[in-house]
XYZ file of C-alpha atoms in Angstrom:
733
model
C 1.082 13.622 47.352
C -2.319 15.551 46.322
C -5.648 13.229 47.218
C -8.098 13.426 44.165
C -11.962 13.310 44.875
C -13.426 13.664 41.353
C -13.524 11.046 38.993
C -9.994 9.880 37.862
C -9.560 10.240 33.962
C -7.980 7.088 32.637
C -6.085 6.016 29.298
C -5.452 2.428 28.020
C -2.375 1.745 26.360
C -2.487 -1.268 23.894
C -5.972 -2.731 22.617
C -5.052 -6.338 22.600
C -5.358 -7.371 26.247
C -6.189 -3.886 26.621
C -9.823 -4.428 25.746
C -10.394 -5.949 29.057
C -8.982 -2.991 30.869
C -11.233 -0.752 28.435
C -14.184 -2.913 29.661
C -13.173 -2.796 33.265
C -13.371 0.966 33.524
C -16.952 0.828 32.418
C -17.896 -1.103 35.529
C -16.911 1.897 38.119
C -18.380 5.375 38.242
C -14.881 6.129 39.904
C -13.402 6.350 36.402
C -13.811 8.298 33.026
C -12.237 6.709 29.890
C -10.333 9.614 28.476
C -8.621 7.623 25.307
C -6.656 4.995 23.987
C -3.110 5.353 23.526
C -1.675 3.218 20.621
C -0.183 3.002 17.134
C -3.579 3.923 15.497
C -4.387 0.767 13.930
C -7.700 -0.154 12.486
C -8.237 -2.251 15.567
C -7.501 0.703 17.780
C -9.684 2.851 15.814
C -12.613 0.566 16.114
C -11.859 -0.120 19.686
C -12.124 3.962 20.166
C -15.179 3.912 18.293
C -16.927 1.364 20.451
C -16.133 2.834 23.648
C -16.683 6.238 22.481
C -12.977 7.784 23.112
C -10.350 9.409 21.372
C -7.055 7.569 20.067
C -3.673 8.975 20.633
C -0.596 7.742 18.908
C 2.153 9.639 21.046
C 2.346 10.479 24.758
C 2.890 13.644 23.860
C -0.580 14.334 22.573
C -2.038 13.410 25.501
C -4.294 16.154 27.353
C -2.683 17.362 30.733
C -5.689 16.418 33.047
C -5.114 12.426 32.466
C -4.896 11.014 36.223
C -4.178 7.280 35.307
C -2.992 5.096 32.698
C -3.284 1.318 32.039
C -0.116 -0.055 30.346
C -1.184 -3.157 28.382
C 2.036 -3.336 26.051
C 4.569 -5.976 26.255
C 7.495 -4.880 28.749
C 11.155 -5.120 27.927
C 11.701 -8.413 29.212
C 9.318 -9.634 26.329
C 10.786 -7.611 23.954
C 8.212 -4.759 24.095
C 7.762 -1.012 24.763
C 5.811 -1.133 27.738
C 8.303 -0.313 30.625
C 9.646 2.742 28.861
C 6.089 3.735 28.293
C 5.255 3.121 31.725
C 8.405 5.695 32.910
C 7.789 8.168 30.126
C 4.011 8.467 31.445
C 5.157 8.852 35.109
C 7.541 11.428 34.009
C 4.450 13.439 32.812
C 2.781 13.166 36.469
C 0.611 10.417 35.500
C 0.045 7.467 38.072
C 0.498 3.983 35.996
C -0.853 0.541 36.233
C 1.573 -1.871 34.341
C 0.501 -5.280 33.047
C 2.984 -8.157 34.102
C 5.448 -9.883 33.606
C 8.399 -7.166 34.504
C 11.904 -7.859 34.963
C 13.158 -6.998 38.724
C 15.187 -4.288 37.460
C 12.555 -2.850 35.294
C 10.259 -3.016 38.633
C 12.840 -1.038 40.550
C 13.054 1.461 37.915
C 9.320 2.032 37.526
C 9.121 2.400 41.594
C 12.068 4.755 41.542
C 10.388 6.779 38.646
C 7.098 6.854 40.483
C 8.699 8.193 43.726
C 10.541 10.962 41.943
C 7.528 12.365 40.053
C 5.201 12.089 42.961
C 2.952 9.681 41.452
C 2.016 5.773 42.136
C 2.819 2.850 40.122
C 0.718 -0.594 40.376
C 1.906 -3.904 38.904
C -1.079 -5.704 37.014
C -1.566 -9.164 37.791
C -5.037 -10.386 36.801
C -4.754 -14.431 37.546
C -3.685 -13.598 41.187
C -7.117 -11.774 41.801
C -9.278 -14.384 39.971
C -11.800 -15.632 42.673
C -10.717 -19.450 42.456
C -7.061 -18.282 42.782
C -7.790 -16.016 45.682
C -9.763 -18.734 47.418
C -6.764 -21.160 46.789
C -4.391 -18.799 48.506
C -6.537 -18.072 51.434
C -7.144 -21.717 52.181
C -3.484 -23.027 51.428
C -2.353 -20.444 53.810
C -4.790 -21.760 56.547
C -3.504 -25.040 55.894
C 0.066 -24.431 56.236
C -0.762 -22.692 59.469
C -1.796 -26.117 60.489
C 0.584 -28.464 58.831
C 3.731 -28.118 57.213
C 3.929 -28.245 53.419
C 5.284 -31.470 52.139
C 5.166 -30.729 48.304
C 3.686 -28.638 45.450
C 2.680 -30.042 42.065
C 2.220 -27.517 39.565
C 0.716 -27.865 35.841
C 0.928 -24.812 33.926
C 1.557 -23.036 30.568
C 4.837 -20.835 30.552
C 2.863 -17.861 29.400
C 1.403 -17.593 33.017
C 4.619 -18.509 34.911
C 4.971 -14.902 36.505
C 1.503 -15.163 38.001
C 2.572 -18.478 39.419
C 5.407 -17.037 41.194
C 3.316 -14.165 42.566
C 0.941 -16.867 43.592
C 3.721 -19.029 45.509
C 5.070 -15.590 47.234
C 1.396 -14.963 48.750
C 0.796 -18.656 49.668
C 4.179 -19.609 51.062
C 5.801 -18.219 54.356
C 8.946 -17.597 52.061
C 9.887 -18.540 48.947
C 13.410 -18.365 49.705
C 15.747 -20.061 49.353
C 14.987 -21.814 45.833
C 16.989 -24.273 43.653
C 16.555 -25.854 40.218
C 17.044 -29.776 40.923
C 16.566 -30.977 37.486
C 15.199 -30.091 34.316
C 13.905 -32.530 31.908
C 13.261 -31.655 28.218
C 12.315 -33.242 24.923
C 10.085 -33.017 21.878
C 6.854 -33.346 24.015
C 4.214 -30.612 24.601
C 5.568 -30.706 28.563
C 8.861 -30.041 29.954
C 9.502 -31.255 33.862
C 11.102 -29.039 36.023
C 12.257 -30.385 39.756
C 13.038 -27.633 42.325
C 12.806 -26.555 45.716
C 11.100 -23.484 46.840
C 11.546 -22.088 50.371
C 12.840 -25.842 51.483
C 9.810 -27.352 49.915
C 9.717 -30.084 46.780
C 8.427 -28.735 44.040
C 7.423 -30.329 40.488
C 6.467 -28.030 37.607
C 5.159 -29.651 34.157
C 5.391 -26.654 31.802
C 3.470 -26.437 28.616
C 6.038 -24.790 27.016
C 4.834 -24.274 23.445
C 3.644 -21.357 21.246
C 1.674 -21.328 18.104
C 3.266 -18.967 15.820
C -0.044 -18.365 13.708
C -2.082 -17.591 16.870
C -1.276 -14.039 18.393
C -2.541 -15.034 21.988
C -0.071 -18.007 21.690
C -1.376 -21.637 22.305
C -1.579 -23.422 25.882
C -3.563 -26.184 27.163
C -4.172 -24.779 30.626
C -3.396 -21.859 32.932
C -2.349 -22.949 36.442
C -3.274 -26.312 37.990
C -1.502 -26.127 41.441
C -1.777 -29.032 44.481
C -0.327 -28.342 48.108
C 0.424 -31.519 49.779
C 0.341 -31.873 53.460
C 0.136 -34.513 55.862
C -3.494 -34.480 56.048
C -4.297 -34.540 52.548
C -3.854 -32.143 49.640
C -5.658 -28.948 48.318
C -6.061 -28.544 44.553
C -6.640 -25.505 42.636
C -7.867 -27.238 39.430
C -7.450 -24.402 37.172
C -7.203 -20.368 37.142
C -10.885 -20.146 37.123
C -11.714 -23.319 39.563
C -12.473 -25.414 41.195
C -10.576 -25.740 44.239
C -10.701 -29.047 45.947
C -9.737 -30.607 49.121
C -8.927 -34.459 49.321
C -8.339 -35.642 52.924
C -5.554 -38.544 53.030
C -6.939 -42.050 53.319
C -5.722 -43.671 56.435
C -6.707 -47.279 56.670
C -7.384 -48.154 60.170
C -5.569 -50.989 62.126
C -8.624 -52.957 62.701
C -8.429 -56.730 62.192
C -11.777 -56.736 60.242
C -11.868 -53.449 58.286
C -15.247 -53.667 56.538
C -17.042 -55.024 59.686
C -15.275 -53.256 62.231
C -15.447 -49.834 60.400
C -19.406 -50.062 59.958
C -19.883 -49.881 63.624
C -16.820 -47.919 64.702
C -15.537 -45.577 62.342
C -12.199 -44.121 63.157
C -11.607 -40.222 62.745
C -11.862 -38.794 59.435
C -13.379 -41.884 58.009
C -16.754 -40.129 57.725
C -15.126 -37.227 55.708
C -15.977 -37.050 51.942
C -13.314 -38.532 49.939
C -13.147 -35.099 47.782
C -14.640 -31.970 48.597
C -15.383 -29.172 46.265
C -14.749 -25.626 48.035
C -16.552 -22.920 46.639
C -19.201 -22.549 44.227
C -20.781 -25.623 42.374
C -21.237 -23.504 39.239
C -18.351 -22.270 37.195
C -18.379 -19.411 34.909
C -18.663 -20.426 30.988
C -15.610 -18.949 29.001
C -18.057 -16.274 27.722
C -18.566 -15.188 31.204
C -14.709 -15.487 31.986
C -14.093 -12.930 29.056
C -16.926 -10.823 29.070
C -17.445 -10.410 33.121
C -14.859 -12.424 35.014
C -11.438 -10.757 33.634
C -12.800 -7.089 33.448
C -14.234 -7.342 37.034
C -10.965 -8.551 38.189
C -8.860 -6.196 36.484
C -10.730 -3.668 37.991
C -9.451 -4.581 41.476
C -5.772 -3.577 40.405
C -6.898 -0.052 38.881
C -8.947 0.280 42.110
C -5.547 -0.318 43.954
C -3.847 2.404 41.950
C -7.134 4.835 42.612
C -7.149 3.647 46.362
C -3.437 5.219 46.210
C -4.375 8.258 44.779
C -7.530 9.014 46.840
C -5.713 8.149 49.842
C -7.883 5.053 50.996
C -4.807 2.783 50.805
C -1.702 3.941 52.894
C 1.381 4.615 51.146
C 3.213 2.051 53.107
C 1.472 -0.632 51.491
C 3.567 0.198 48.162
C 6.771 -1.094 49.962
C 5.041 -4.353 50.713
C 3.801 -4.797 47.142
C 7.055 -3.849 45.865
C 8.974 -6.318 47.922
C 6.836 -9.240 47.078
C 6.673 -8.457 43.130
C 10.211 -8.029 43.151
C 10.768 -11.518 44.669
C 7.983 -12.691 42.436
C 9.990 -11.580 39.355
C 13.232 -13.150 40.743
C 11.467 -16.351 40.894
C 9.641 -16.220 37.630
C 13.194 -15.374 35.668
C 14.643 -18.687 37.761
C 11.891 -20.771 36.676
C 12.203 -19.162 32.749
C 15.697 -19.469 32.460
C 15.427 -23.083 33.298
C 12.438 -24.036 31.229
C 14.211 -22.005 28.303
C 12.567 -20.610 25.167
C 9.109 -21.769 24.110
C 8.950 -24.559 21.338
C 7.118 -23.819 18.120
C 3.973 -25.977 17.703
C 2.981 -26.234 14.143
C -0.638 -26.535 13.307
C -2.024 -27.770 16.602
C -5.473 -29.171 16.302
C -7.882 -26.301 17.724
C -10.885 -28.079 16.949
C -13.434 -27.254 19.631
C -14.487 -29.901 22.020
C -17.372 -29.151 24.342
C -17.599 -30.329 27.639
C -20.811 -32.140 26.598
C -19.152 -34.413 24.364
C -16.605 -35.281 26.859
C -19.471 -36.305 29.494
C -21.603 -37.675 26.603
C -20.095 -41.488 27.520
C -20.748 -40.839 31.038
C -24.276 -40.040 30.707
C -24.774 -42.729 28.052
C -24.332 -45.441 30.805
C -27.127 -43.631 33.261
C -30.745 -44.725 33.577
C -33.222 -41.917 32.806
C -33.735 -41.960 36.745
C -30.079 -41.738 37.429
C -30.286 -38.789 34.829
C -33.006 -37.159 36.412
C -31.710 -37.181 39.644
C -28.395 -36.031 38.708
C -28.936 -33.137 36.162
C -29.892 -29.666 37.882
C -32.517 -27.147 36.675
C -29.830 -24.740 35.568
C -28.198 -27.284 33.340
C -31.472 -28.449 31.915
C -32.481 -24.796 31.088
C -29.087 -24.008 29.534
C -29.360 -27.303 27.178
C -32.934 -26.302 26.140
C -32.003 -22.619 25.729
C -29.002 -23.493 23.444
C -31.349 -25.929 21.561
C -33.943 -23.328 21.143
C -31.356 -20.787 19.969
C -30.122 -23.199 17.320
C -33.659 -23.490 15.924
C -34.246 -19.766 16.100
C -31.143 -19.342 14.063
C -32.089 -21.883 11.448
C -35.231 -19.701 10.904
C -33.320 -16.555 10.737
C -30.828 -17.990 8.258
C -33.722 -19.201 5.719
C -34.652 -15.384 5.510
C -31.095 -14.106 5.405
C -30.369 -16.683 2.622
C -33.071 -15.440 0.501
C -31.830 -11.839 1.204
C -33.799 -10.539 3.626
C -32.746 -9.185 7.276
C -29.112 -8.479 6.128
C -29.210 -4.744 6.862
C -30.469 -3.238 10.209
C -32.427 -0.341 8.557
C -34.059 -2.073 5.946
C -37.707 -3.509 6.888
C -39.920 -6.125 5.349
C -43.846 -7.050 5.620
C -44.833 -10.918 5.965
C -46.015 -10.780 2.594
C -42.786 -9.428 0.971
C -40.697 -12.071 3.097
C -43.059 -14.753 1.710
C -42.707 -13.471 -2.070
C -38.807 -13.766 -1.582
C -39.097 -17.367 -0.365
C -39.835 -20.322 -2.268
C -42.893 -21.903 -0.538
C -46.222 -23.093 -1.231
C -49.652 -21.373 -0.133
C -50.067 -24.370 2.434
C -47.175 -23.164 4.459
C -47.587 -19.329 4.357
C -48.885 -19.309 7.871
C -45.680 -20.841 9.230
C -44.002 -17.709 8.136
C -46.050 -15.627 10.500
C -45.192 -18.041 13.484
C -41.689 -17.785 12.736
C -41.915 -13.823 12.536
C -43.486 -13.913 15.808
C -41.074 -16.111 17.707
C -38.065 -14.081 16.204
C -39.531 -11.084 17.427
C -40.434 -12.018 20.693
C -37.093 -13.752 21.304
C -35.085 -10.265 20.131
C -33.914 -11.210 16.881
C -36.159 -9.326 14.972
C -37.762 -5.849 15.446
C -41.502 -4.951 14.628
C -42.491 -1.297 13.574
C -46.479 -1.527 12.655
C -46.694 -4.564 10.262
C -42.887 -4.360 9.126
C -40.088 -6.395 10.687
C -36.153 -5.531 10.498
C -33.180 -6.853 11.862
C -31.983 -6.405 15.173
C -28.318 -7.116 14.168
C -27.620 -10.743 14.319
C -26.488 -11.946 11.041
C -26.266 -15.834 10.893
C -23.336 -17.649 8.599
C -23.791 -21.148 7.529
C -20.541 -22.032 10.130
C -21.997 -20.042 13.003
C -25.252 -22.429 12.297
C -23.476 -25.495 12.141
C -21.827 -24.762 15.427
C -24.757 -23.478 17.077
C -26.299 -27.104 16.212
C -23.101 -28.822 17.429
C -23.166 -27.265 20.637
C -27.127 -27.975 21.044
C -26.759 -31.455 19.948
C -23.752 -32.185 22.494
C -25.572 -30.725 25.293
C -28.936 -32.868 24.375
C -27.455 -36.305 23.493
C -27.742 -39.062 26.053
C -28.437 -36.166 28.498
C -31.804 -34.965 27.926
C -32.717 -37.551 25.168
C -31.887 -39.852 22.528
C -29.554 -38.625 19.592
C -31.942 -39.338 17.111
C -33.919 -36.805 18.634
C -31.392 -34.103 17.943
C -30.378 -35.603 14.583
C -34.188 -35.313 13.637
C -34.447 -31.787 14.615
C -30.974 -31.203 12.618
C -32.404 -32.982 9.734
C -35.368 -30.870 9.382
C -33.203 -27.779 9.433
C -31.445 -29.370 6.621
C -34.649 -29.943 4.696
C -36.365 -26.396 5.743
C -36.026 -25.315 1.711
C -37.492 -28.419 0.676
C -40.203 -28.546 3.081
C -41.385 -24.976 2.731
C -41.122 -25.728 -0.997
C -43.344 -28.910 -0.874
C -40.814 -30.964 -2.195
C -40.200 -32.804 1.399
C -42.713 -34.354 3.201
C -42.092 -34.055 6.967
C -43.708 -37.196 7.559
C -41.014 -39.158 5.939
C -38.228 -37.205 8.322
C -40.471 -38.501 11.332
C -41.052 -41.749 10.057
C -38.111 -42.568 7.732
C -38.359 -45.533 5.158
C -41.586 -46.315 7.183
C -39.856 -47.001 10.489
C -41.063 -45.668 14.092
C -37.399 -45.263 15.008
C -37.411 -41.614 15.468
C -41.084 -41.335 16.486
C -40.555 -43.767 19.410
C -37.172 -41.664 20.471
C -39.157 -38.311 20.622
C -42.125 -39.526 22.400
C -40.329 -42.077 24.865
C -36.559 -41.228 24.879
C -36.566 -37.846 26.279
C -36.233 -36.932 30.129
C -39.617 -35.121 29.831
C -41.174 -37.998 28.353
C -39.807 -40.514 30.665
C -41.148 -38.550 33.609
C -44.608 -37.355 32.238
C -45.525 -41.008 31.197
C -44.522 -42.493 34.531
C -46.580 -39.756 36.074
C -49.574 -40.976 34.088
C -48.956 -44.473 35.130
C -48.806 -43.664 38.739
C -52.146 -41.759 38.547
C -53.776 -44.461 36.691
C -52.465 -47.137 39.250
C -53.866 -45.043 42.241
C -57.053 -45.083 40.485
C -57.164 -48.436 40.098
C -56.133 -49.620 43.546
C -58.490 -47.082 45.287
C -61.671 -47.640 43.110
C -64.440 -50.296 43.439
C -65.302 -50.992 39.720
C -63.156 -52.166 36.746
C -61.865 -49.312 34.695
C -62.429 -48.821 30.965
C -59.615 -46.542 29.745
C -59.404 -44.639 26.541
C -56.201 -43.380 24.934
C -56.772 -41.176 21.984
C -53.723 -40.708 19.592
C -51.890 -43.360 21.138
C -49.337 -43.475 18.432
C -45.899 -45.375 18.986
C -47.743 -46.392 22.245
C -45.010 -44.478 24.434
C -47.649 -43.808 27.344
C -49.673 -46.880 26.949
C -46.905 -49.209 27.168
C -45.695 -47.464 30.540
C -49.063 -47.482 31.934
C -50.040 -51.008 31.077
C -46.686 -52.546 32.268
C -47.497 -50.233 35.562
C -50.922 -52.236 35.738
C -49.339 -55.609 35.168
C -46.306 -55.127 37.803
C -48.642 -53.651 40.342
C -50.844 -56.795 40.405
C -53.874 -54.830 39.136
C -54.542 -56.554 35.949
C -57.880 -57.626 37.249
C -58.768 -54.104 37.781
C -58.808 -53.079 34.129
C -62.022 -53.897 31.853
C -60.438 -52.405 28.699
C -57.681 -50.384 27.310
C -58.838 -48.893 24.055
C -55.784 -47.909 22.416
C -56.607 -45.894 19.409
C -55.296 -43.541 16.516
C -56.428 -41.661 13.580
C -55.344 -44.762 11.576
C -54.338 -48.082 11.910
C -50.584 -47.615 10.894
C -49.596 -48.273 14.660
C -51.733 -51.108 15.349
C -49.805 -54.034 13.901
C -46.913 -53.091 16.121
C -49.107 -52.606 19.124
C -51.008 -55.891 18.709
C -47.611 -57.648 18.985
C -46.821 -55.979 22.342
C -49.935 -56.663 23.909
C -50.287 -59.966 22.601
C -50.047 -61.419 26.481
C -52.196 -58.219 27.515
C -55.934 -59.374 26.731
C -57.417 -55.908 28.402
C -55.627 -53.964 25.409
C -57.868 -53.613 22.143
C -57.243 -51.213 19.270
C -59.551 -49.018 17.517
C -59.603 -46.502 14.738
C -60.612 -42.962 16.189
C -60.980 -39.664 14.626
C -61.377 -36.719 17.242
C -63.187 -34.478 14.780
C -65.992 -36.889 13.827
C -68.741 -38.063 15.938
C -67.717 -40.667 18.657
C -70.656 -42.407 18.920
C -70.884 -43.036 14.834
C -67.059 -44.616 15.815
C -68.478 -46.895 18.432
C -67.601 -45.052 21.766
C -70.532 -44.174 23.870
C -71.096 -41.170 26.211
C -70.525 -41.839 29.794
C -68.639 -45.197 29.086
C -64.959 -44.228 29.812
C -63.267 -44.086 33.378
C -60.046 -42.390 32.105
C -58.991 -40.622 29.205
C -55.451 -40.352 28.033
C -54.078 -37.742 25.321
C -50.504 -37.325 24.862
C -49.858 -34.856 22.316
C -52.762 -34.957 20.380
C -54.840 -32.223 20.747
C -52.445 -29.499 19.034
C -53.303 -31.392 15.661
C -57.108 -30.689 16.152
C -58.921 -27.949 14.542
C -60.869 -26.512 17.485
C -59.608 -27.795 21.055
C -62.804 -26.433 22.881
C -65.214 -28.611 20.817
C -62.934 -31.934 21.113
C -62.491 -31.168 24.867
C -66.645 -31.004 25.107
C -66.838 -34.298 23.144
C -64.232 -36.013 25.023
C -65.938 -34.953 28.314
C -69.173 -36.302 27.140
C -67.625 -39.726 27.180
C -66.178 -39.877 30.741
C -68.448 -41.418 33.338
C -69.313 -38.912 36.395
C -66.086 -38.450 38.298
C -63.962 -39.562 35.337
C -60.256 -38.408 34.885
C -58.699 -37.115 31.814
C -54.811 -36.719 31.426
C -53.763 -34.387 28.629
C -49.938 -34.012 27.811
C -49.475 -30.991 25.672
C -47.046 -28.089 24.837
C -47.688 -24.919 27.283
C -46.978 -22.138 24.795
C -45.359 -22.249 21.601
C -42.513 -25.240 20.904
C -39.759 -23.688 18.960
C -38.691 -27.221 17.834
C -41.552 -27.977 16.513
C -41.552 -24.967 14.406
C -38.889 -25.970 12.292
C -40.493 -29.662 12.203
C -43.828 -31.003 12.545
C -45.448 -27.603 12.035
C -45.218 -28.670 8.314
C -47.212 -31.787 9.040
C -50.075 -29.514 10.919
C -52.591 -26.903 9.474
C -53.389 -23.751 10.766
C -56.081 -24.109 13.869
C -59.552 -22.783 14.143
C -59.769 -22.069 17.842
C -57.857 -19.576 20.335
C -54.769 -20.500 18.490
C -56.150 -18.596 15.281
C -56.551 -15.675 17.336
C -53.253 -15.701 18.719
C -51.541 -16.831 15.672
C -49.724 -19.612 17.394
C -49.353 -23.283 16.996
C -49.814 -24.221 20.518
C -51.702 -22.987 23.385
C -50.197 -21.575 26.187
C -51.226 -21.587 29.883
C -54.202 -18.970 29.912
C -55.556 -20.518 26.899
C -55.632 -24.098 28.253
C -57.247 -22.429 31.547
C -59.988 -20.961 29.069
C -60.467 -24.298 27.256
C -60.687 -26.336 30.411
C -63.472 -23.982 32.004
C -65.124 -23.658 28.484
C -65.472 -27.037 28.181
C -66.830 -27.850 31.743
C -63.642 -29.714 33.237
C -62.134 -29.182 36.791
C -58.516 -28.888 36.757
C -56.981 -30.983 39.461
C -53.106 -30.511 38.748
C -50.373 -29.588 36.442
C -47.097 -31.303 36.118
C -44.302 -30.612 36.223
C -45.133 -26.724 37.066
C -43.142 -23.775 36.729
C -40.372 -24.173 39.167
C -39.817 -27.678 38.190
C -36.248 -28.860 36.927
C -38.187 -30.105 33.742
C -40.222 -26.985 33.164
C -37.902 -25.611 30.292
C -39.006 -28.397 28.204
C -42.186 -26.568 27.479
C -44.729 -29.406 28.070
C -47.105 -29.943 30.991
C -49.092 -32.851 32.074
C -52.859 -31.688 32.968
C -54.913 -33.656 35.138
C -58.488 -32.922 34.602
C -62.040 -34.065 36.093
C -65.276 -33.758 34.755
C -66.961 -33.359 37.944
C -68.307 -29.572 37.921
C -67.165 -28.872 41.520
């Protein structure tokens, strides 16, 4: 056959599953998409427009220079026209990749037609080439080289039974002979097939149902395969992974097992009881459909291209063909035994997220256990989904009022405010929304005008995003009360903007502190940072030579003070504290604080307004050893002035702990921003609600503080929460 060095011109036949083949051709510079062959439906026309290619409705319309056709149409064994189309294209001198399943007689016909017309035929089988399936095949063959197979247990959907047969022909030394021993059927989702394959006992539990209302059918799983040998079992949990190895438990013959085994472990006792083989993180379904499947399909297209270009020897075709024919025969045996799928009327298709499933597990863990168990990637992903939910809520408010529904229509900030029902006090909030939506790519800005970047938010999509965000948050990163609080703010946004709903009543519903307590105590970050402050205070108290006077400003619900004072008591350092002055702008929180600190004589409460002269309020200069400010400085008008005034209260060498947002907090932009006023400091110039790292640095320098440390820091697993603990000294050095 003539070898080809140029780009191969490819057509894709069919646009349902063919979409993934279309996407695969984009991934390699070896191919040029030359068109789509279909019946000309609107879906096909839209696909062609998306991929900037032509639609052909008859093989006779195809240009004469087409090199390769990917036939992704149901074959004759499934009642479709794919087999005949593949034959017709090969008769026109076009190489073909045909998507499975294919009857053995049709395979023989396709290989014969290819040979007669001097072209190549390749059977496409996505599932066999998936990374986790490939990993399982490689490992299983290696295990079988060491020990004989004892059994195979298989769960699958019958829609992917052809790839199962293909997988088994790759794993086992031989699949012949095979024999169906027994089939158990009934009015249940699964049917059970007992058989021997290559002399190995095999039990197949097949989900043999279809939903006639769903074009892609209905199944609960793809492939779950366990190979058992004398030493343990290797399992492919799903077609997309993971693969696990479980060595067999062999209880030693010691008279006293616990004692003897501790000092004299037998071989295998130090092996992990279950081992994950391969990556520790697996793709999302979004990644499966947008990246993994096209990348894997490309392998089949590359096989055909390798034959055309001469980089794969022609004798490989014989090996592939023999294996595929055997696979097809085995598949037919399994399919005949199971029979036709049963219609499943009105199956429950409600999405159930992994976060919902694992919620009860995390609910039973302590904060320390959650902190140790959750990875940075998991925390970052969860925070990203919460941020996205908040951003979509902002965009939805604009679109509900007729803005940002057309990509080519722009609006000024003033025009957007006029379209909303919003009181003047909150006008500045709209500027903050526009800024963050633009920064995150939801809006585009031209001069002083904003336009849509293409995202349209429906009520259902917004609800789904909030459900996803809350599932990822609840009991993992914080109390469910917190995600509910943010969600309730989203529901109340029209009323908040119009001044008909007080934001404080959402944070303190019916005058209760439950939500505020959860927000400042029951998040992973709050737990971590409050304990960091407590540990630093303990260190100062333990290493110092004088009794300490500690001032907490904006103590509120006591989230930080409770942890600090518990640490002082539990460390036996009560005699090192002269006074812990628990202050807030009002006495609202003091009644509960006085009850909590009834047995803590060094704690006193005092009203303190950070924007009024401190001496007039009874706090003298250079009288305080430690100042704690958790989430309070963002509420002052002039951060620099307040920092200077607080610094003046510290004794020489005094320490200040500040916990604040480092950069714009997206969650606050749909909630507590409606309790705040626009600042007069650096935030006014940057038009932001919270200061960023550079602004904090300038404020510390400008107020004369020396920055000692920043916790958790940029590479820490909790960084995506967007808050930092700044540890400052009033030493000038």
